[in-house]
Coordinates of C-alpha atoms and ligand atoms in Angstrom, one line a residue:
X1216 CA 106.0 103.6 106.7
X1217 CA 105.4 99.9 107.0
X1218 CA 101.7 99.3 107.2
X1219 CA 102.0 95.5 107.6
X1220 CA 103.5 96.1 111.1
X1221 CA 101.4 99.1 112.0
X1222 CA 100.9 100.1 115.7
X1223 CA 98.0 102.3 116.7
X1224 CA 98.9 105.4 118.6
X1225 CA 95.6 107.1 118.8
X1226 CA 92.2 105.5 118.2
X1227 CA 89.0 107.5 117.7
X1228 CA 85.7 105.6 118.1
X1229 CA 82.3 106.9 117.0
X1230 CA 83.1 110.5 118.0
X1231 CA 80.3 113.0 118.0
X1232 CA 81.0 116.7 118.6
X1233 CA 78.2 119.2 119.0
X1234 CA 78.0 122.9 119.4
X1235 CA 75.2 125.0 120.9
X1236 CA 74.6 128.2 119.0
X1237 CA 71.8 130.7 119.9
X1238 CA 70.0 127.9 121.7
X1239 CA 70.2 125.5 118.8
X1240 CA 72.3 122.4 118.5
X1241 CA 74.7 121.8 115.6
X1242 CA 76.5 118.5 115.0
X1243 CA 80.0 119.2 113.6
X1244 CA 81.4 115.6 113.9
X1245 CA 79.0 112.8 113.2
X1246 CA 80.2 109.6 114.6
X1247 CA 83.7 109.4 113.2
X1248 CA 86.2 106.5 113.8
X1249 CA 89.8 106.6 112.8
X1250 CA 93.0 104.9 113.9
X1251 CA 96.3 106.8 113.7
X1252 CA 99.4 104.7 113.3
X1253 CA 102.8 105.3 114.9
X1254 CA 105.3 107.1 112.6
X1255 CA 102.9 107.7 109.8
X1256 CA 101.9 111.0 108.2
X1257 CA 98.2 111.1 107.7
X1258 CA 96.5 113.9 105.7
X1259 CA 93.0 114.9 106.5
X1260 CA 91.4 116.5 103.4
X1261 CA 88.1 118.2 102.9
X1262 CA 86.5 121.4 101.9
X1263 CA 86.3 124.3 104.4
X1264 CA 83.7 123.7 107.1
X1265 CA 83.9 119.9 106.8
X1266 CA 85.1 119.5 110.4
X1267 CA 88.9 119.0 110.1
X1268 CA 89.8 121.5 112.8
X1269 CA 87.0 120.6 115.2
X1270 CA 87.8 116.9 114.8
X1271 CA 91.5 117.3 115.7
X1272 CA 91.0 120.1 118.3
X1273 CA 89.0 117.5 120.2
X1274 CA 92.2 115.5 120.6
X1275 CA 93.8 118.3 122.7
X1276 CA 90.8 119.7 124.5
X1277 CA 90.7 122.9 122.5
X1278 CA 87.0 122.9 121.4
X1279 CA 85.4 126.3 121.7
X1280 CA 83.5 126.9 124.9
X1281 CA 80.1 126.2 123.2
X1282 CA 81.3 122.8 122.0
X1283 CA 81.6 119.4 123.6
X1284 CA 82.2 115.8 122.8
X1285 CA 78.7 114.4 122.9
X1286 CA 79.6 110.7 122.7
X1287 CA 82.4 108.4 121.5
X1288 CA 86.0 107.9 122.6
X1289 CA 89.5 109.1 121.9
X1290 CA 91.9 106.4 123.1
X1291 CA 95.4 107.4 123.8
X1292 CA 97.9 105.4 125.9
X1293 CA 95.1 103.3 127.3
X1294 CA 93.0 106.3 128.4
X1295 CA 89.8 107.8 127.0
X1296 CA 90.9 111.4 126.8
X1297 CA 87.5 112.4 125.3
X1298 CA 86.2 112.2 128.9
X1299 CA 88.7 114.7 130.2
X1300 CA 87.0 117.7 131.6
X1301 CA 89.6 119.8 133.5
X1302 CA 92.4 121.9 132.1
X1303 CA 94.7 120.1 134.5
X1304 CA 93.9 116.8 132.7
X1305 CA 94.4 118.3 129.2
X1306 CA 97.7 119.8 130.2
X1307 CA 99.0 116.2 130.5
X1308 CA 98.2 115.8 126.8
X1309 CA 98.4 119.1 125.0
X1310 CA 101.8 120.0 123.9
X1311 CA 103.7 117.2 125.6
X1312 CA 101.9 114.3 123.9
X1313 CA 99.9 115.9 121.1
X1314 CA 101.0 119.3 119.8
X1315 CA 99.2 121.5 117.2
X1316 CA 100.6 123.9 114.7
X1317 CA 97.9 126.4 113.5
X1318 CA 97.5 128.2 110.2
X1319 CA 98.3 131.6 111.6
X1320 CA 101.6 131.5 113.6
X1321 CA 100.8 134.8 115.4
X1322 CA 98.0 133.1 117.3
X1323 CA 100.6 130.8 119.0
X1324 CA 103.4 133.4 119.5
X1325 CA 103.6 136.0 122.1
X1326 CA 104.6 139.4 120.5
X1327 CA 106.2 140.5 123.8
X1328 CA 108.8 137.8 124.3
X1329 CA 111.9 137.0 122.2
X1330 CA 111.5 133.8 120.3
X1331 CA 114.5 132.3 122.2
X1332 CA 112.7 132.8 125.4
X1333 CA 109.4 131.2 124.1
X1334 CA 111.3 128.1 122.9
X1335 CA 113.3 128.1 126.2
X1336 CA 110.1 128.0 128.2
X1337 CA 109.0 124.9 126.4
X1338 CA 112.3 123.2 126.7
X1339 CA 112.5 123.9 130.5
X1340 CA 109.0 122.8 131.1
X1341 CA 108.9 119.7 128.9
X1342 CA 112.5 118.5 128.8
X1343 CA 113.5 119.4 132.3
X1344 CA 116.6 121.2 131.1
X1345 CA 118.2 124.3 132.8
X1346 CA 120.8 127.0 132.2
X1347 CA 123.3 126.5 129.4
X1348 CA 122.0 123.0 128.6
X1349 CA 118.5 124.5 127.9
X1350 CA 119.8 127.3 125.8
X1351 CA 122.0 124.9 123.8
X1352 CA 118.9 122.8 123.2
X1353 CA 117.0 125.8 121.9
X1354 CA 119.8 126.6 119.5
X1355 CA 119.8 123.0 118.2
X1356 CA 116.1 123.1 117.6
X1357 CA 116.4 126.5 115.8
X1358 CA 119.0 124.9 113.6
X1359 CA 116.7 121.9 113.0
X1360 CA 113.8 124.0 111.9
X1361 CA 116.1 125.8 109.4
X1362 CA 116.6 129.2 111.1
X1363 CA 120.0 130.5 110.2
X1364 CA 122.1 132.5 112.7
X1365 CA 120.2 131.0 115.6
X1366 CA 122.4 132.7 118.2
X1367 CA 121.5 136.0 116.8
X1368 CA 117.8 135.1 116.0
X1369 CA 117.4 133.9 119.6
X1370 CA 117.0 137.4 121.0
X1371 CA 114.7 138.7 118.3
X1372 CA 110.9 139.2 118.5
X1373 CA 108.3 137.6 116.3
X1374 CA 107.6 140.8 114.4
X1375 CA 111.2 140.7 113.2
X1376 CA 110.5 137.4 111.4
X1377 CA 108.8 136.7 108.0
X1378 CA 105.6 134.6 107.9
X1379 CA 107.4 131.5 106.9
X1380 CA 110.1 132.0 109.6
X1381 CA 107.4 132.5 112.2
X1382 CA 105.8 129.3 111.2
X1383 CA 109.2 127.6 111.7
X1384 CA 109.4 129.2 115.2
X1385 CA 106.0 127.8 116.0
X1386 CA 107.1 124.4 114.8
X1387 CA 110.2 124.8 116.9
X1388 CA 108.1 125.4 120.0
X1389 CA 106.0 122.3 119.3
X1390 CA 109.2 120.2 118.9
X1391 CA 110.6 121.6 122.1
X1392 CA 107.7 120.0 124.0
X1393 CA 108.8 116.6 122.6
X1394 CA 105.3 115.4 121.5
X1395 CA 104.4 112.0 120.0
X1396 CA 101.9 113.4 117.6
X1397 CA 102.1 116.7 115.7
X1398 CA 98.9 118.1 114.2
X1399 CA 99.5 120.6 111.5
X1400 CA 96.3 122.5 110.7
X1401 CA 96.7 124.1 107.3
X1402 CA 100.2 125.3 108.4
X1403 CA 101.1 126.6 104.9
X1404 CA 97.8 128.1 103.7
X1405 CA 98.8 131.7 104.5
X1406 CA 102.2 131.3 102.9
X1407 CA 103.3 131.6 99.3
X1408 CA 103.9 128.4 97.2
X1409 CA 107.7 128.3 97.5
X1410 CA 107.6 128.8 101.3
X1411 CA 104.8 126.2 101.5
X1412 CA 107.1 123.6 99.8
X1413 CA 109.9 124.5 102.2
X1414 CA 107.7 124.0 105.3
X1415 CA 106.5 120.7 104.0
X1416 CA 110.1 119.5 103.4
X1417 CA 111.0 120.7 106.9
X1418 CA 108.1 118.7 108.4
X1419 CA 109.2 115.6 106.6
X1420 CA 112.8 116.0 107.9
X1421 CA 111.6 116.6 111.5
X1422 CA 109.3 113.6 111.4
X1423 CA 112.2 111.3 110.7
X1424 CA 114.5 112.9 113.2
X1425 CA 112.0 113.2 116.1
X1426 CA 110.0 110.1 115.2
X1427 CA 106.8 112.0 115.1
X1428 CA 103.4 110.9 114.0
X1429 CA 102.0 113.7 111.9
X1430 CA 98.4 114.7 111.1
X1431 CA 98.4 117.1 108.2
X1432 CA 95.2 119.1 107.6
X1433 CA 94.5 120.7 104.3
X1434 CA 91.7 121.7 102.0
X1435 CA 94.0 121.2 99.1
X1436 CA 94.3 117.6 97.9
X1437 CA 97.0 118.7 95.5
X1438 CA 99.4 119.4 98.4
X1439 CA 99.0 116.1 100.2
X1440 CA 100.5 113.8 97.6
X1441 CA 103.9 115.2 98.6
X1442 CA 103.5 114.8 102.3
X1443 CA 101.2 112.0 103.2
X1444 CA 101.5 108.2 103.6
X1445 CA 97.7 108.0 104.0
X1446 CA 94.7 110.2 103.2
X1447 CA 91.4 110.6 105.1
X1448 CA 88.7 112.4 103.2
X1449 CA 86.3 114.4 105.3
X1450 CA 82.9 115.5 104.2
X1451 CA 80.2 117.2 106.4
X1452 CA 81.6 116.1 109.8
X1453 CA 82.4 112.5 108.6
X1454 CA 85.4 110.7 107.2
X1455 CA 84.0 109.1 104.1
X1456 CA 87.2 107.4 102.8
X1457 CA 90.6 106.5 104.2
X1458 CA 93.5 104.8 102.3
X1459 CA 97.1 104.9 101.4
X1460 CA 97.9 108.0 99.3
X1461 CA 98.1 105.9 96.1
X1462 CA 94.8 104.1 96.9
X1463 CA 92.9 107.3 97.3
X1464 CA 94.4 108.9 94.2
X1465 CA 94.3 105.9 91.9
X1466 CA 91.4 103.8 93.2
X1467 CA 89.0 106.2 94.9
X1468 CA 85.6 104.7 95.9
X1469 CA 83.5 107.4 97.4
X1470 CA 81.7 109.8 95.0
X1471 CA 82.8 112.7 97.1
X1472 CA 86.4 111.6 96.6
X1473 CA 85.8 111.4 92.9
X1474 CA 84.4 115.0 93.0
X1475 CA 87.4 116.3 95.0
X1476 CA 89.9 114.7 92.6
X1477 CA 88.0 115.9 89.6
X1478 CA 88.3 119.5 90.8
X1479 CA 92.1 119.3 91.1
X1480 CA 93.6 121.8 88.7
X1481 CA 96.5 119.4 88.1
X1482 CA 94.1 116.8 86.6
X1483 CA 92.0 119.2 84.5
X1484 CA 92.1 118.9 80.7
X1485 CA 93.6 121.9 78.9
X1486 CA 91.0 124.1 77.4
X1487 CA 88.1 122.6 79.3
X1488 CA 86.6 124.4 82.3
X1489 CA 87.6 123.0 85.7
X1490 CA 85.1 120.6 87.4
X1491 CA 83.4 122.1 90.3
X1492 CA 81.1 120.3 92.8
X1493 CA 77.5 121.4 92.5
X1494 CA 75.4 122.4 95.4
X1495 CA 76.3 123.2 99.0
X1496 CA 77.1 121.0 102.0
X1497 CA 74.2 120.1 104.2
X1498 CA 73.0 122.2 107.1
X1499 CA 74.6 120.8 110.2
X1500 CA 71.7 122.0 112.4
X1501 CA 69.5 119.4 110.7
X1502 CA 69.7 115.7 111.1
X1503 CA 71.3 114.2 108.0
X1504 CA 69.6 111.1 106.6
X1505 CA 71.5 108.6 104.6
X1506 CA 74.7 109.5 102.8
X1507 CA 75.4 113.2 103.4
X1508 CA 76.8 113.6 99.9
X1509 CA 73.7 112.1 98.2
X1510 CA 72.0 115.4 97.3
X1511 CA 75.2 116.6 95.5
X1512 CA 76.1 113.3 94.0
X1513 CA 75.3 113.2 90.2
X1514 CA 74.7 109.5 90.4
X1515 CA 73.2 108.6 93.8
X1516 CA 71.6 105.3 94.7
X1517 CA 68.1 105.2 96.2
X1518 CA 69.4 103.9 99.5
X1519 CA 71.8 106.8 99.7
X1520 CA 68.8 109.0 100.7
X1521 CA 67.5 106.5 103.3
X1522 CA 70.3 104.9 105.2
X1523 CA 73.8 105.9 106.2
X1524 CA 76.4 103.6 104.7
X1525 CA 78.8 101.7 106.9
X1526 CA 82.5 101.5 106.1
X1527 CA 83.3 98.8 103.5
X1528 CA 86.9 97.5 103.2
X1529 CA 88.6 97.9 99.8
X1530 CA 92.0 96.6 100.9
X1531 CA 93.7 96.0 104.3
X1532 CA 94.6 99.7 104.3
X1533 CA 91.6 101.2 102.4
X1534 CA 88.0 101.7 103.5
X1535 CA 85.1 103.8 102.2
X1536 CA 81.7 104.7 103.5
X1537 CA 79.6 104.3 100.4
X1538 CA 76.8 101.9 99.4
X1539 CA 78.5 101.5 96.0
X1540 CA 80.7 98.9 97.7
X1541 CA 77.8 96.9 99.0
X1542 CA 77.7 93.6 97.0
X1543 CA 74.0 94.3 96.2
X1544 CA 74.7 97.7 94.7
X1545 CA 74.2 98.2 91.0
X1546 CA 77.3 98.8 88.9
X1547 CA 77.9 102.6 88.7
X1548 CA 80.6 103.8 86.3
X1549 CA 83.3 106.1 87.8
X1550 CA 83.4 109.5 86.0
X1551 CA 85.7 109.4 82.9
X1552 CA 88.4 111.6 84.5
X1553 CA 88.6 109.2 87.5
X1554 CA 88.9 106.2 85.2
X1555 CA 91.8 108.0 83.4
X1556 CA 93.5 108.6 86.8
X1557 CA 93.2 104.9 87.6
X1558 CA 94.8 103.9 84.4
X1559 CA 97.8 106.1 85.3
X1560 CA 98.5 104.0 88.3
X1561 CA 102.1 102.8 88.4
X1562 CA 103.3 105.4 86.0
X1563 CA 104.7 107.6 88.7
X1564 CA 103.2 110.2 90.9
X1565 CA 102.0 112.5 88.1
X1566 CA 99.2 113.8 90.2
X1567 CA 101.6 115.9 92.3
Ligands
ADP992 N1 82.4 127.4 118.2 C1 81.6 127.0 117.2 N2 80.2 127.2 117.3 C2 79.4 126.7 116.3 N3 79.8 126.0 115.2 C3 81.1 125.8 115.1 C4 82.1 126.3 116.0 N4 83.3 125.9 115.6 C5 83.2 125.3 114.5 N5 81.8 125.2 114.1 C6 81.3 124.6 112.9 O1 81.7 123.3 112.8 C7 81.9 122.9 111.4 C8 83.3 122.4 111.2 O2 84.2 123.5 111.4 P1 85.8 123.3 111.2 O3 86.3 122.1 111.9 O4 86.4 124.6 111.6 O5 85.9 123.1 109.6 P2 87.3 123.0 108.7 O6 88.4 123.0 109.7 O7 87.1 121.7 108.0 O8 87.2 124.1 107.8 C9 81.6 124.2 110.6 O9 80.3 124.1 110.1 C10 81.7 125.3 111.7 O10 80.9 126.4 111.3
MG993 MG1 90.0 124.4 109.8

């Protein structure tokens, strides 16, 4: 991925997403901006409940019925799709422009139709193919996603496939729709480690062949080093840091990113207990003042409790929303473990 000549495919500006629950309002996404670049693979990382799924579901009009985009824009091909209201509008985007692969493949597969038929429907609808041509295309895609004996597998039902194979079928259906952007929402979380690695490899291969832009969602920072060009760190409905994979691993700026990295088992010191982040994320029903991580941050600044920080640039490809980057901020030492990681820079990807 060449970031000097990057081209924006999707641009999110100040997005606010709210839900109404038992008459009360909850803010799940709190004014997030993000540009997605053509052909990249961007990982969105953050603990469970930080808003990764809600954020990306808003790109395809799949927010739950009690949710809505309250303000902000999602610009795609010159249109603000955040303003789309009808299912008819969303059908011009969902699947054919932006497709999503979910954690549990069974939510996207019909148990009553053969997998061949399910992929065939997508090929017919989105690629305008018919008859033998359409069927050949399905067989090609099954091959591409690594399903052996595709002719035979074609007439089988989802229950005849293993979890990993089902996830391949779901990926095949997404590919059949010929999307520009593929969002993979924790696609391997339910799978065992070996299968996980295979699916990640598969996505990499498909990305090159079909020139996809991929958003890869995970709560596991350890996984992303292998898949992502860029990492966006999400905390409490906000993206607090974005940078190239190396920048986020070796030169992290936000205290939450420090905490996330410190809790990676791969970085732990043998014989010492694993670092865990103290406290709990803020209540999203309440207004959050200042930096949402301040109350859990072991070394907060006074201003962290008062005013929300803006994004400060660290490099042309790296930004972080922390007052520590303000020129007026006092010098705060990074935790020792994080300093050690920084020193490892250039010595190979040993965080993976
Ligand atoms: N339909 C809904 N109604 C109320 N709150 C919701 C709804 N869907 C998601 N949320 C809340 O939005 C926040 C972000 O959720 P989500 O995006 O699913 O997190 P993640 O994918 O990072 O685990 C969570 O606090 C969650 O409880
Ligand atoms: Mg999620």
